[in-house]
Coordinates of C-alpha atoms in Angstrom, one line a residue:
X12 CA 46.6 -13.7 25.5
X13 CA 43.4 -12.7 23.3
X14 CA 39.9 -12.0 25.3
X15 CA 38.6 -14.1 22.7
X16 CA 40.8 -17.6 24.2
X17 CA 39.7 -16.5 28.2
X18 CA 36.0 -16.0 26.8
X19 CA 36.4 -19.8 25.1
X20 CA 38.0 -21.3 28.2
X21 CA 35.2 -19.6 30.5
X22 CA 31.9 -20.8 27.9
X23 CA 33.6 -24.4 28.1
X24 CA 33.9 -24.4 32.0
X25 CA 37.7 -24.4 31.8
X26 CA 38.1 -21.2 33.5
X27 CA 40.7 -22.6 35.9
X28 CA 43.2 -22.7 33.0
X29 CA 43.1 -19.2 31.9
X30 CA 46.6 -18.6 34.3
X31 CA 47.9 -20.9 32.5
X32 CA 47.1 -20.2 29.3
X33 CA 47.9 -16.8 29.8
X34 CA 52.0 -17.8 31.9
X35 CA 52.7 -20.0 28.2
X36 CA 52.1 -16.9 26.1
X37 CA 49.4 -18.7 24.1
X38 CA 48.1 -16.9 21.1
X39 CA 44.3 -17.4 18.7
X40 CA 46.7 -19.2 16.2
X41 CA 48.1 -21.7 18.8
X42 CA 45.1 -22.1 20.8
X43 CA 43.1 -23.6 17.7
X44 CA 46.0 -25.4 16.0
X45 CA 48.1 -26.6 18.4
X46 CA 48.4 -30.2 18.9
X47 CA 47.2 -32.7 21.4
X48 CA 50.4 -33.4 22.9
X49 CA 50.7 -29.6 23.3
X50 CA 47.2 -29.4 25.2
X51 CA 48.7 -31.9 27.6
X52 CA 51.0 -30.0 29.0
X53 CA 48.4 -27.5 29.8
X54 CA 45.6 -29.3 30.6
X55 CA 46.7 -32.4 32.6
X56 CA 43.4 -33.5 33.4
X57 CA 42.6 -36.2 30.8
X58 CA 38.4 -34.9 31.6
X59 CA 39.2 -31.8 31.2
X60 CA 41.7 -32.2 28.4
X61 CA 39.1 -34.3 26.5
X62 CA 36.2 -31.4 26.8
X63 CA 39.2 -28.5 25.7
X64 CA 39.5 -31.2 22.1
X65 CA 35.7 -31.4 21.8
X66 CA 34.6 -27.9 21.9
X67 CA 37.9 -27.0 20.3
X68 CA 36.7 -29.6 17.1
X69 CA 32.8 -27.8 17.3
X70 CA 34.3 -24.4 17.4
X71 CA 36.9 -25.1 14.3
X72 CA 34.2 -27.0 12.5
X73 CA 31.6 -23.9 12.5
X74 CA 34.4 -21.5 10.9
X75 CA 35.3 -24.0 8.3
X76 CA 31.7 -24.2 7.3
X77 CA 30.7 -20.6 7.3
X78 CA 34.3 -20.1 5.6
X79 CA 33.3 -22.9 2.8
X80 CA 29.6 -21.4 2.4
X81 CA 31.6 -18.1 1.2
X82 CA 33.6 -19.2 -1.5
X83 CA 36.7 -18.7 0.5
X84 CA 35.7 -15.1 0.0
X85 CA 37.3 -14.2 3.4
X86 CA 39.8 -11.0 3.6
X87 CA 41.4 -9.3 6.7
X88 CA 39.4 -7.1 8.7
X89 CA 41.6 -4.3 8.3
X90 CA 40.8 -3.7 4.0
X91 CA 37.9 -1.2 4.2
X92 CA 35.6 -3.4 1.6
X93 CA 36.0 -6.4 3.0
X94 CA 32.4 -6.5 5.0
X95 CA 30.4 -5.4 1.6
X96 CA 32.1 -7.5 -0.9
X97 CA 31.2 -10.8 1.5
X98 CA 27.4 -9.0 1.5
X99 CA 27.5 -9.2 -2.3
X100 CA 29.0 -12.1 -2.8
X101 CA 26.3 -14.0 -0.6
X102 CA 23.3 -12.3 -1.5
X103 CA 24.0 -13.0 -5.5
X104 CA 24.5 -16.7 -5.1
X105 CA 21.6 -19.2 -5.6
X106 CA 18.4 -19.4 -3.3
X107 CA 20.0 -22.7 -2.4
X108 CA 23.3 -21.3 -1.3
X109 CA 21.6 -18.1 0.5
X110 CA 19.7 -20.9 2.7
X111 CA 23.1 -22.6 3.6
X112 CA 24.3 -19.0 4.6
X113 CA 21.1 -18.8 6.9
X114 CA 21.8 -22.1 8.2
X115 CA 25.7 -21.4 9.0
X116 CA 25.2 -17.7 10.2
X117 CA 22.4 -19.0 12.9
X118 CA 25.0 -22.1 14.1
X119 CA 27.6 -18.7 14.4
X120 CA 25.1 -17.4 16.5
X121 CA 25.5 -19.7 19.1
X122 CA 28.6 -18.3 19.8
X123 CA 27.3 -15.1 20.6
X124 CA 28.4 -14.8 24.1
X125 CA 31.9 -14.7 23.4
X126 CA 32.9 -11.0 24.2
X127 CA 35.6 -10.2 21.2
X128 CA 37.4 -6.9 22.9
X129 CA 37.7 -4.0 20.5
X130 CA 41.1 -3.4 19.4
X131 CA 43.8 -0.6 20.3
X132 CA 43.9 0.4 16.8
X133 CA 39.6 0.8 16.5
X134 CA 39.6 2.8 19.4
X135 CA 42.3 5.1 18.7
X136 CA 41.6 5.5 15.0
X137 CA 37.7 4.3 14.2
X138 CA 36.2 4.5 17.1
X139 CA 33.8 7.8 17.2
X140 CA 31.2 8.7 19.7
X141 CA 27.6 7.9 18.1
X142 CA 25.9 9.1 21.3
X143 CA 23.3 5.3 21.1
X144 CA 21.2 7.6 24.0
X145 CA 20.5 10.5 21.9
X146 CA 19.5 8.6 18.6
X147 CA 16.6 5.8 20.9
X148 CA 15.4 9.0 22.1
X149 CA 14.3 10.6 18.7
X150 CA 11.4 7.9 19.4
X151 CA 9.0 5.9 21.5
X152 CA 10.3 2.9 21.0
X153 CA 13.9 3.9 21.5
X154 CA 12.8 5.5 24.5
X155 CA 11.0 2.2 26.1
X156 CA 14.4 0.9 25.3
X157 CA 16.4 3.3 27.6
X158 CA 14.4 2.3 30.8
X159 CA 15.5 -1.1 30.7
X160 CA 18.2 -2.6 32.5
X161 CA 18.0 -5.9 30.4
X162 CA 17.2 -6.7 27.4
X163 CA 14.9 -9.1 25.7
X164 CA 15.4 -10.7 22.3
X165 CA 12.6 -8.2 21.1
X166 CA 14.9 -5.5 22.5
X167 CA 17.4 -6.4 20.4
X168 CA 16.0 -6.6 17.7
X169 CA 14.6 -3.5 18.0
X170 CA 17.5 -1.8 18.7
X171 CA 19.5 -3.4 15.5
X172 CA 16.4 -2.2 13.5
X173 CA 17.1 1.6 15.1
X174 CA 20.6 1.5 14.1
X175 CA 20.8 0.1 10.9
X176 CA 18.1 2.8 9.7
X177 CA 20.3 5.4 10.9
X178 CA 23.3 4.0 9.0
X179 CA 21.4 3.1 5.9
X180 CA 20.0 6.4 5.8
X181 CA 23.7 7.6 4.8
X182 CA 24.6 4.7 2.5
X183 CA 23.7 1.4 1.4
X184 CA 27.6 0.2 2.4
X185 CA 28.1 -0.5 6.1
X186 CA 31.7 -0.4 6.7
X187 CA 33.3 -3.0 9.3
X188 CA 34.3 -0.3 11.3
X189 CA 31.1 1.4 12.0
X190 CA 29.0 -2.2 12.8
X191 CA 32.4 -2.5 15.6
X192 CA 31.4 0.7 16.6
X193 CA 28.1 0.4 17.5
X194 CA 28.2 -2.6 18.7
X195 CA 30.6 -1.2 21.4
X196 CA 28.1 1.8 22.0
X197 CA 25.4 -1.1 23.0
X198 CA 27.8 -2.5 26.1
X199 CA 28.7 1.0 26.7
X200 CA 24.8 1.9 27.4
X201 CA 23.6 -1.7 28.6
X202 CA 26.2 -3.2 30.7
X203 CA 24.6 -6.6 30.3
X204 CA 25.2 -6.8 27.2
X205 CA 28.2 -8.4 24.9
X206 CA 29.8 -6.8 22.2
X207 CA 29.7 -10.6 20.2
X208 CA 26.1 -10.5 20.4
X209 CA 25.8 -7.9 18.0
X210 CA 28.9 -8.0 15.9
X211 CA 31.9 -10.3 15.3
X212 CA 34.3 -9.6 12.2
X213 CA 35.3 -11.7 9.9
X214 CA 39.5 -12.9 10.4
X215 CA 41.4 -14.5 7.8
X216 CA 43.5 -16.4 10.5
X217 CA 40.6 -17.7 12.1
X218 CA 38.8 -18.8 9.2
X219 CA 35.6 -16.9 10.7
X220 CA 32.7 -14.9 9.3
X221 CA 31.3 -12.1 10.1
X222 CA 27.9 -12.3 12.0
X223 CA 26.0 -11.2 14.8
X224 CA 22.6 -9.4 15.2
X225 CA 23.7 -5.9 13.9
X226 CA 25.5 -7.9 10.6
X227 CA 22.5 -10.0 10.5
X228 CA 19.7 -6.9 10.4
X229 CA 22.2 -5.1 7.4
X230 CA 22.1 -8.7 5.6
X231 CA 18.5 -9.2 5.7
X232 CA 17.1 -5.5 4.6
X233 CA 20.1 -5.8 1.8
X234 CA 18.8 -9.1 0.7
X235 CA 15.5 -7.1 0.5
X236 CA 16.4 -4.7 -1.7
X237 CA 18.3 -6.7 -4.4
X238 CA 15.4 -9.1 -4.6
X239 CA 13.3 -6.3 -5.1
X240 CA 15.1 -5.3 -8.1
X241 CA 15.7 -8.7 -9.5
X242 CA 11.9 -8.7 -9.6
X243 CA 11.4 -5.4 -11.3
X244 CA 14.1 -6.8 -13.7
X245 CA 12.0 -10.2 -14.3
X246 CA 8.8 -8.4 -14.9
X247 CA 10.3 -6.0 -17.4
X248 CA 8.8 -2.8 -15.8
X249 CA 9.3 0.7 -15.7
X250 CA 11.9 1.5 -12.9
X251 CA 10.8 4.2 -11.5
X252 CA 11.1 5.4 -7.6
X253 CA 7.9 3.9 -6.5
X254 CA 8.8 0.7 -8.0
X255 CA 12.7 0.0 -7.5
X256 CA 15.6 -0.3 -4.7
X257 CA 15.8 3.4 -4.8
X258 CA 12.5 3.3 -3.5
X259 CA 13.2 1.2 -0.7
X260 CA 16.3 3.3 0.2
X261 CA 14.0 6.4 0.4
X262 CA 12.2 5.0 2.8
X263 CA 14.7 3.3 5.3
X264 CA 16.2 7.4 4.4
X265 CA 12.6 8.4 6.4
X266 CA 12.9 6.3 9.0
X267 CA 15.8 8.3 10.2
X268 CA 15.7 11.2 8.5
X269 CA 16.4 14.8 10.5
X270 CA 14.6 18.0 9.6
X271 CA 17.3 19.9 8.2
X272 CA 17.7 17.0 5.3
X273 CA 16.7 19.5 2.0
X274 CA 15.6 15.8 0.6
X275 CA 12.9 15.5 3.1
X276 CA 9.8 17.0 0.9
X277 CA 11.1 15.3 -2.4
X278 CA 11.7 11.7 -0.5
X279 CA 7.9 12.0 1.0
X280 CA 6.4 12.5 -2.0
X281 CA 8.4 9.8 -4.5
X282 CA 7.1 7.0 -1.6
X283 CA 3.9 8.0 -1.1
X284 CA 2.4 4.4 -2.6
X285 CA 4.5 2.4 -0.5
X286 CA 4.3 4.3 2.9
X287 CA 1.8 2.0 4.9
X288 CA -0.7 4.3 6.3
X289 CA -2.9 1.1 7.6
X290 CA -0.8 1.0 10.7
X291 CA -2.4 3.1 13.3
X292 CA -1.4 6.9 13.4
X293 CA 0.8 6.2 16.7
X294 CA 2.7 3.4 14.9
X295 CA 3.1 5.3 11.6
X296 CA 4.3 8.3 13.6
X297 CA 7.2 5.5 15.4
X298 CA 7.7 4.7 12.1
X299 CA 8.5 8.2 10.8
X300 CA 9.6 9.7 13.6
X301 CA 10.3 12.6 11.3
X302 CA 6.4 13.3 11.9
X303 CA 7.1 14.6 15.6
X304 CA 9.1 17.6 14.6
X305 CA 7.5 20.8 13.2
X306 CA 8.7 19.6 9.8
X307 CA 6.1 17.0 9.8
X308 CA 3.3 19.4 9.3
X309 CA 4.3 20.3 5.8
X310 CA 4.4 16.4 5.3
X311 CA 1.0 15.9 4.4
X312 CA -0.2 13.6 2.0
X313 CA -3.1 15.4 1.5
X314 CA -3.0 16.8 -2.5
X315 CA -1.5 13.6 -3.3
X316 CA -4.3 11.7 -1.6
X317 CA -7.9 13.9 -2.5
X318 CA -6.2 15.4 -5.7
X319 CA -7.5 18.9 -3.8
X320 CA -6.0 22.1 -3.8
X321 CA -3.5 22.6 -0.8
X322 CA -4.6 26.2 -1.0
X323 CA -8.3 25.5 -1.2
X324 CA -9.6 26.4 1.8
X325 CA -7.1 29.9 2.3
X326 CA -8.8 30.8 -0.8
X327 CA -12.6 30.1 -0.3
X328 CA -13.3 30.6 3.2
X329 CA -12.6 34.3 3.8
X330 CA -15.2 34.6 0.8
X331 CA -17.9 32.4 2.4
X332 CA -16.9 33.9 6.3
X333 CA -19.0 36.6 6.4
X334 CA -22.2 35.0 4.9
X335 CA -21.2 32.3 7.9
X336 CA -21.4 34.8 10.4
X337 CA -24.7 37.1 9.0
X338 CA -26.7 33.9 8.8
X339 CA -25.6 33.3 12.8
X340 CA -26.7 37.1 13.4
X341 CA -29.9 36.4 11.6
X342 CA -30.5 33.0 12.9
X343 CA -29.5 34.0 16.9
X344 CA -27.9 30.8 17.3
X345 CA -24.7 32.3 19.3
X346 CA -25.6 35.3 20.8
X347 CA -22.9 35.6 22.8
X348 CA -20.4 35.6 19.4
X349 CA -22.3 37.7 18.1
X350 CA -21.5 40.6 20.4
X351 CA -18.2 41.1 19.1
X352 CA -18.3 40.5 15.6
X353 CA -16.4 44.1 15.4
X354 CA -13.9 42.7 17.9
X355 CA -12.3 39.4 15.9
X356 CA -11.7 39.0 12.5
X357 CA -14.2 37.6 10.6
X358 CA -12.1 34.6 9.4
X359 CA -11.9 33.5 13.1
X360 CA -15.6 34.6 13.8
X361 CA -17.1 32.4 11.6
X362 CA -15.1 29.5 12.7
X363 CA -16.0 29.8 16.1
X364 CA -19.8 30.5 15.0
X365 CA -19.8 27.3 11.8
X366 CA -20.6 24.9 15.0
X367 CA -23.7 26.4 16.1
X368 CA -25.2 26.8 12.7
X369 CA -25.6 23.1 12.2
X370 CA -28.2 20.7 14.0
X371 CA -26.9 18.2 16.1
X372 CA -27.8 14.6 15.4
X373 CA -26.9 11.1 17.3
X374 CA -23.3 9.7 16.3
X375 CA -22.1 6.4 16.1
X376 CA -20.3 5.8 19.4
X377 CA -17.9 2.9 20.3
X378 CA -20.3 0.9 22.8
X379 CA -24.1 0.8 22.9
X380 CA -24.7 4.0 24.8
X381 CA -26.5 6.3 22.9
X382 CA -25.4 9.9 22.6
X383 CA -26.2 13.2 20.7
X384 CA -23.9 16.0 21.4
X385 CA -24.9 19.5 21.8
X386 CA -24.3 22.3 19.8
X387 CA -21.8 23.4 22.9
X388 CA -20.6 19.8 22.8
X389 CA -20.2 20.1 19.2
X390 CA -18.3 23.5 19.7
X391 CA -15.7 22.4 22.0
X392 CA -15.0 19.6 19.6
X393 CA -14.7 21.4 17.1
X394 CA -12.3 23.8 18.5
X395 CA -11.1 23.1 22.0
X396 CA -10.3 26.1 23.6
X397 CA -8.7 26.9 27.3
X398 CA -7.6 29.9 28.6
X399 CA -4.2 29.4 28.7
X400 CA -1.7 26.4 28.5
X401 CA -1.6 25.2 31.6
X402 CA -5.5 24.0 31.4
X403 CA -4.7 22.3 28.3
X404 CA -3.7 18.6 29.7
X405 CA -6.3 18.9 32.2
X406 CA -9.2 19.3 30.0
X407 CA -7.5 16.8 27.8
X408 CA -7.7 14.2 30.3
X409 CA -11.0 15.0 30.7
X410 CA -11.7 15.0 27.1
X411 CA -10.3 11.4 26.5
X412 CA -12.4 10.0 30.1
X413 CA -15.6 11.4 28.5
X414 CA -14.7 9.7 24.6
X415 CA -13.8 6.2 26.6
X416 CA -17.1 6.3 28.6
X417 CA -18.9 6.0 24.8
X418 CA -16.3 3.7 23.7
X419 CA -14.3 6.2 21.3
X420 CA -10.7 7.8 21.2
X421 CA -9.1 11.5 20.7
X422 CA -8.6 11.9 17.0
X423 CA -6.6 14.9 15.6
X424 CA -7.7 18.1 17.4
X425 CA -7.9 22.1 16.9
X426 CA -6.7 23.9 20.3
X427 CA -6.8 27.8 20.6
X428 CA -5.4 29.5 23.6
X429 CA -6.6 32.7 24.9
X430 CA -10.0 34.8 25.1
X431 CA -12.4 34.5 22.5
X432 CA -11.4 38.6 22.3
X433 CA -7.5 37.4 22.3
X434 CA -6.7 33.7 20.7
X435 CA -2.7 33.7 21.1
X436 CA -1.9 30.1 20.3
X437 CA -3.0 27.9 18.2
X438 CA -2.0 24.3 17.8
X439 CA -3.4 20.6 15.7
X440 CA -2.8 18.0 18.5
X441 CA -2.4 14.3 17.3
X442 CA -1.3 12.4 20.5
X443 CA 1.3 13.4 22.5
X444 CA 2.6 15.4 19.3
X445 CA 1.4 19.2 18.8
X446 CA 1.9 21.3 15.8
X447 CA 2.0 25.3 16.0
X448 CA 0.0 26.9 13.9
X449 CA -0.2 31.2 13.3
X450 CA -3.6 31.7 13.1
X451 CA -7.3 29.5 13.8
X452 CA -7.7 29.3 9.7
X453 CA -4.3 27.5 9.4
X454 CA -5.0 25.2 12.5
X455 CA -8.2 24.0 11.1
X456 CA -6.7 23.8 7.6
X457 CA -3.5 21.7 8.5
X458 CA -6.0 19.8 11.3
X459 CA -8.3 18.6 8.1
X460 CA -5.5 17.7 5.6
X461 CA -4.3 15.1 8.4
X462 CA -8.0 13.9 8.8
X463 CA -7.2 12.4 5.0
X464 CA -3.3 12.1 5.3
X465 CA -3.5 9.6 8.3
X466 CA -6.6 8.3 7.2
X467 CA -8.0 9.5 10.5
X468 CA -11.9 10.0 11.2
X469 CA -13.6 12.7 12.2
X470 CA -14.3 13.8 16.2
X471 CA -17.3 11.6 16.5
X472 CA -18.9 14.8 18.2
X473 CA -17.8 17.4 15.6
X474 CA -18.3 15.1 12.6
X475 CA -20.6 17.2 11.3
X476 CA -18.8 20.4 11.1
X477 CA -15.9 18.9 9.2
X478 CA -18.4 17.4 7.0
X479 CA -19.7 20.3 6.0
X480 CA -16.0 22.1 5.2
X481 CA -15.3 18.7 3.1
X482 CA -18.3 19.6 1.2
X483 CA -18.8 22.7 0.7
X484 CA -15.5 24.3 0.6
X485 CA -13.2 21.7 -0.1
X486 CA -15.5 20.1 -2.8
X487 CA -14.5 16.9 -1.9
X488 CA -17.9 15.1 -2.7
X489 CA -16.8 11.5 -3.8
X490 CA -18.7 8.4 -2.4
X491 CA -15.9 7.2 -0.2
X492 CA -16.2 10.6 2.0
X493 CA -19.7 11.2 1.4
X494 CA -21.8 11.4 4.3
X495 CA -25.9 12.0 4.5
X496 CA -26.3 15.1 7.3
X497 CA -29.6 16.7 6.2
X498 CA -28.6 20.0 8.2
X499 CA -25.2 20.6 6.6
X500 CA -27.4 20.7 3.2
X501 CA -30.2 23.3 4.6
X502 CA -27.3 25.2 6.1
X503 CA -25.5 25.4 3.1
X504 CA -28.6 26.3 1.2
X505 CA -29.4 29.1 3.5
X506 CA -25.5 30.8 3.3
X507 CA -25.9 30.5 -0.7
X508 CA -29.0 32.2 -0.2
X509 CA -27.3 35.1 1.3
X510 CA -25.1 35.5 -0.7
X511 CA -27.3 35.8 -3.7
X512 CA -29.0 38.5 -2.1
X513 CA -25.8 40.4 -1.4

């Protein structure tokens, strides 16, 4: 006897027949066809016997339905198509007949909590480890997933939305095969959970179609796509990438993208329009989990977004460094930097100096408390440096108390490790993610291009400082950057100054 007949007789509250049904040898095909005088014999209890007929009736009448709503389009499990021809064949019909299909698949899900028991044939031949616990924790909300021992609807559907990414990623067809897979991973790593809930096959002798939450997630991001290109059809535009299904592919591709994918760079850049960098940085990051990894440095919108240079600043600041670090000899404003300006490279010098050259003013906090950071302050926001890694999250901690006290957060952030005499490490810290640079120049270079990528602001503290590399050696001088700091300008003034005399 089939799991699927005990699971019935259990969900009906006819459990104390299962013996029974089990000593008579009855099969799926007798179970739902057999007739009255049949049940009789099994079921001697006219109470009972009448509950068996109605749920029986309820149960026969949803397959019929969701069978009729197909077209009869209903083939064996067991032909490899099967699952994406019914996709195609729903999603082209009328709006009228894709709500009917809405309709019937959510009656369908009532019968979720029927557990259908994998087959011997899937898990000899189809079944393959997908390791469910590796793939949540590529991110955070994968991760949240793995510390709970039940799940809530919005689990679920989080967890549908993780794995259909990853399988769309691959291909746009879904075979039967892999949603039975998955869905057998799930009970594997929640124990609460039923195989049904997420995915029940479509059977020719049962008259059933497929459904369950992991067929339902596929169905709805497929329906998105081929509206989307029946639009771009009825409006007669250009298809192009930013505009078309391929488009939408590419960026359910991102969502689960790994680093060694040699599409990574090209798939960035053809969805740059239609990657919603609204969201907050921590969602977008969730979002593109492909951000956490080193790779993610080198996906920057930046040239695409300021129409600047990528190698701007590599090229202009070793020019302008050592005017930056005369006018701090001749203006005193560092002393103790100045005392080993034979000792580290000018490049990192001036950096370390740029802070101290320019006058702080009050900044907009998050509250009413007034503040106006000193040029130490300003320093330290600038380029946060601790003398080796293990002070890091300490200061950190300490950093984020003193933003929350004037109602601000931590925005992206320039860390150097080491001596002012021996920087070793240097890293561009957004959240919990940290990205290794080789040298203070490259830090603050990548740390700028994701000021504009993630449409981040400034430190509040350090605003100035980046102010004055957006204007004077980025160029970046249009009015929705432009900021009024009456010091930046003298500065600047006085370092062209110098360099006209040189």
């Amino acid at each position: 006897m089939s799991d699927l007949i005990e699971d019935l007789l259990r969900k009906w509250g006819l459990s104390q027949y299962i013996e029974k049904f089990k000593d008579e040898q009855v099969d799926e095909q007798a179970f739902l066809h057999m007739p009255d005088s049949m049940i009789k014999e099994l079921i001697p209890s006219v109470g009972h016997r009448f509950s068996f007929l109605t749920n029986r009736k309820i149960f026969l009448e949803s397959i019929n339905e969701t069978s009729s709503v197909a077209n009869n389009s209903i083939v064996d499990t067991n032909i490899e198509e099967s699952e994406n021809e019914i996709i195609n064949n729903v999603l082209t019909q009328q709006s009228e007949s894709e709500d009917n299909v809405s309709t019937v698949l959510s009656r369908t899900s009532e019968l979720d909590d029927i557990s259908i028991a994998s087959s011997s044939s899937m898990d000899t031949c189809f079944y393959r480890k997908k390791n469910l616990r590796n793939l949540l924790s590529e991110s955070g909300t994968g991760k949240k997933l793995l510390t709970q021992t039940r799940l809530t609807p919005s689990d679920r559907n989080n967890l549908c939305k993780i794995i259909i990414e990853k399988l769309l990623s691959k291909s746009i067809k879904i075979k039967t095969e892999e949603f039975q897979d998955w869905a057998t991973e799930i009970v594997n790593l929640f124990k609460y959970e039923k195989i049904s809930t997420y995915f029940v096959p479509s059977n020719a002798k049962l008259k059933r179609f497929a459904h369950g939450k992991l067929w339902d997630k596929y169905n709805n991001v497929k329906k998105l796509i081929i509206k989307h290109k029946k639009a771009c059809k009825e409006d007669n535009v250009e298809i192009t990438p930013e505009n078309n299904n391929d488009c939408e592919e590419a960026l359910i591709a991102l969502r689960a993208i790994q680093p060694e994918d040699i599409n990574i760079e090209k798939l960035w850049k053809e969805t740059f329009t239609r990657r919603n960098r609204g969201t907050s940085i921590r969602n977008y990051f969730e979002e593109y989990p492909i951000l956490k990894t080193a790779i993610g440095a080198t996906l920057i919108d930046f040239q695409l977004e300021t129409k600047t240079d990528t190698l701007t600043f590599q090229q202009k600041w070793p020019d302008i460094a050592p005017y930056i670090r005369l006018l701090a000899e001749k203006t005193e404003v560092c002393p103790t930097l100045c005392e080993v300006t034979n000792d580290v490279p000018v490049e990192t010098l001036s950096l370390l100096m740029l802070p101290y050259l320019l006058k702080p003013s009050n900044v907009k906090t998050g509250n009413k408390k007034r503040w106006k950071p000193s040029k130490i302050e300003t320093a330290e926001s600038f380029i946060f440096r601790v003398s080796n890694i293990a002070d890091l999250e300490p200061k950190l901690h300490k950093r984020k108390d003193k933003l929350e006290a004037y109602g601000l957060t931590l925005q992206p952030m320039v860390v150097a490790v080491g001596s002012i005499l021996n920087l070793t490490s240097f890293y561009v810290i957004i959240n919990d993610i940290k990205y290794t640079s080789t040298s203070l120049m490259n830090a603050i270079d990548l740390c700028f291009k994701i000021f504009f990528a993630l449409d981040a602001t400034y430190p509040a503290d350090s605003e100035i400082v980046w102010y004055f590399l957006q204007q004077y050696i980025y160029g970046i001088t249009n009015k929705k950057y432009h900021r009024n700091f009456i010091s930046v300008e003298t500065t600047w003034h006085d370092v062209e100054q110098l360099m006209l005399t040189r």
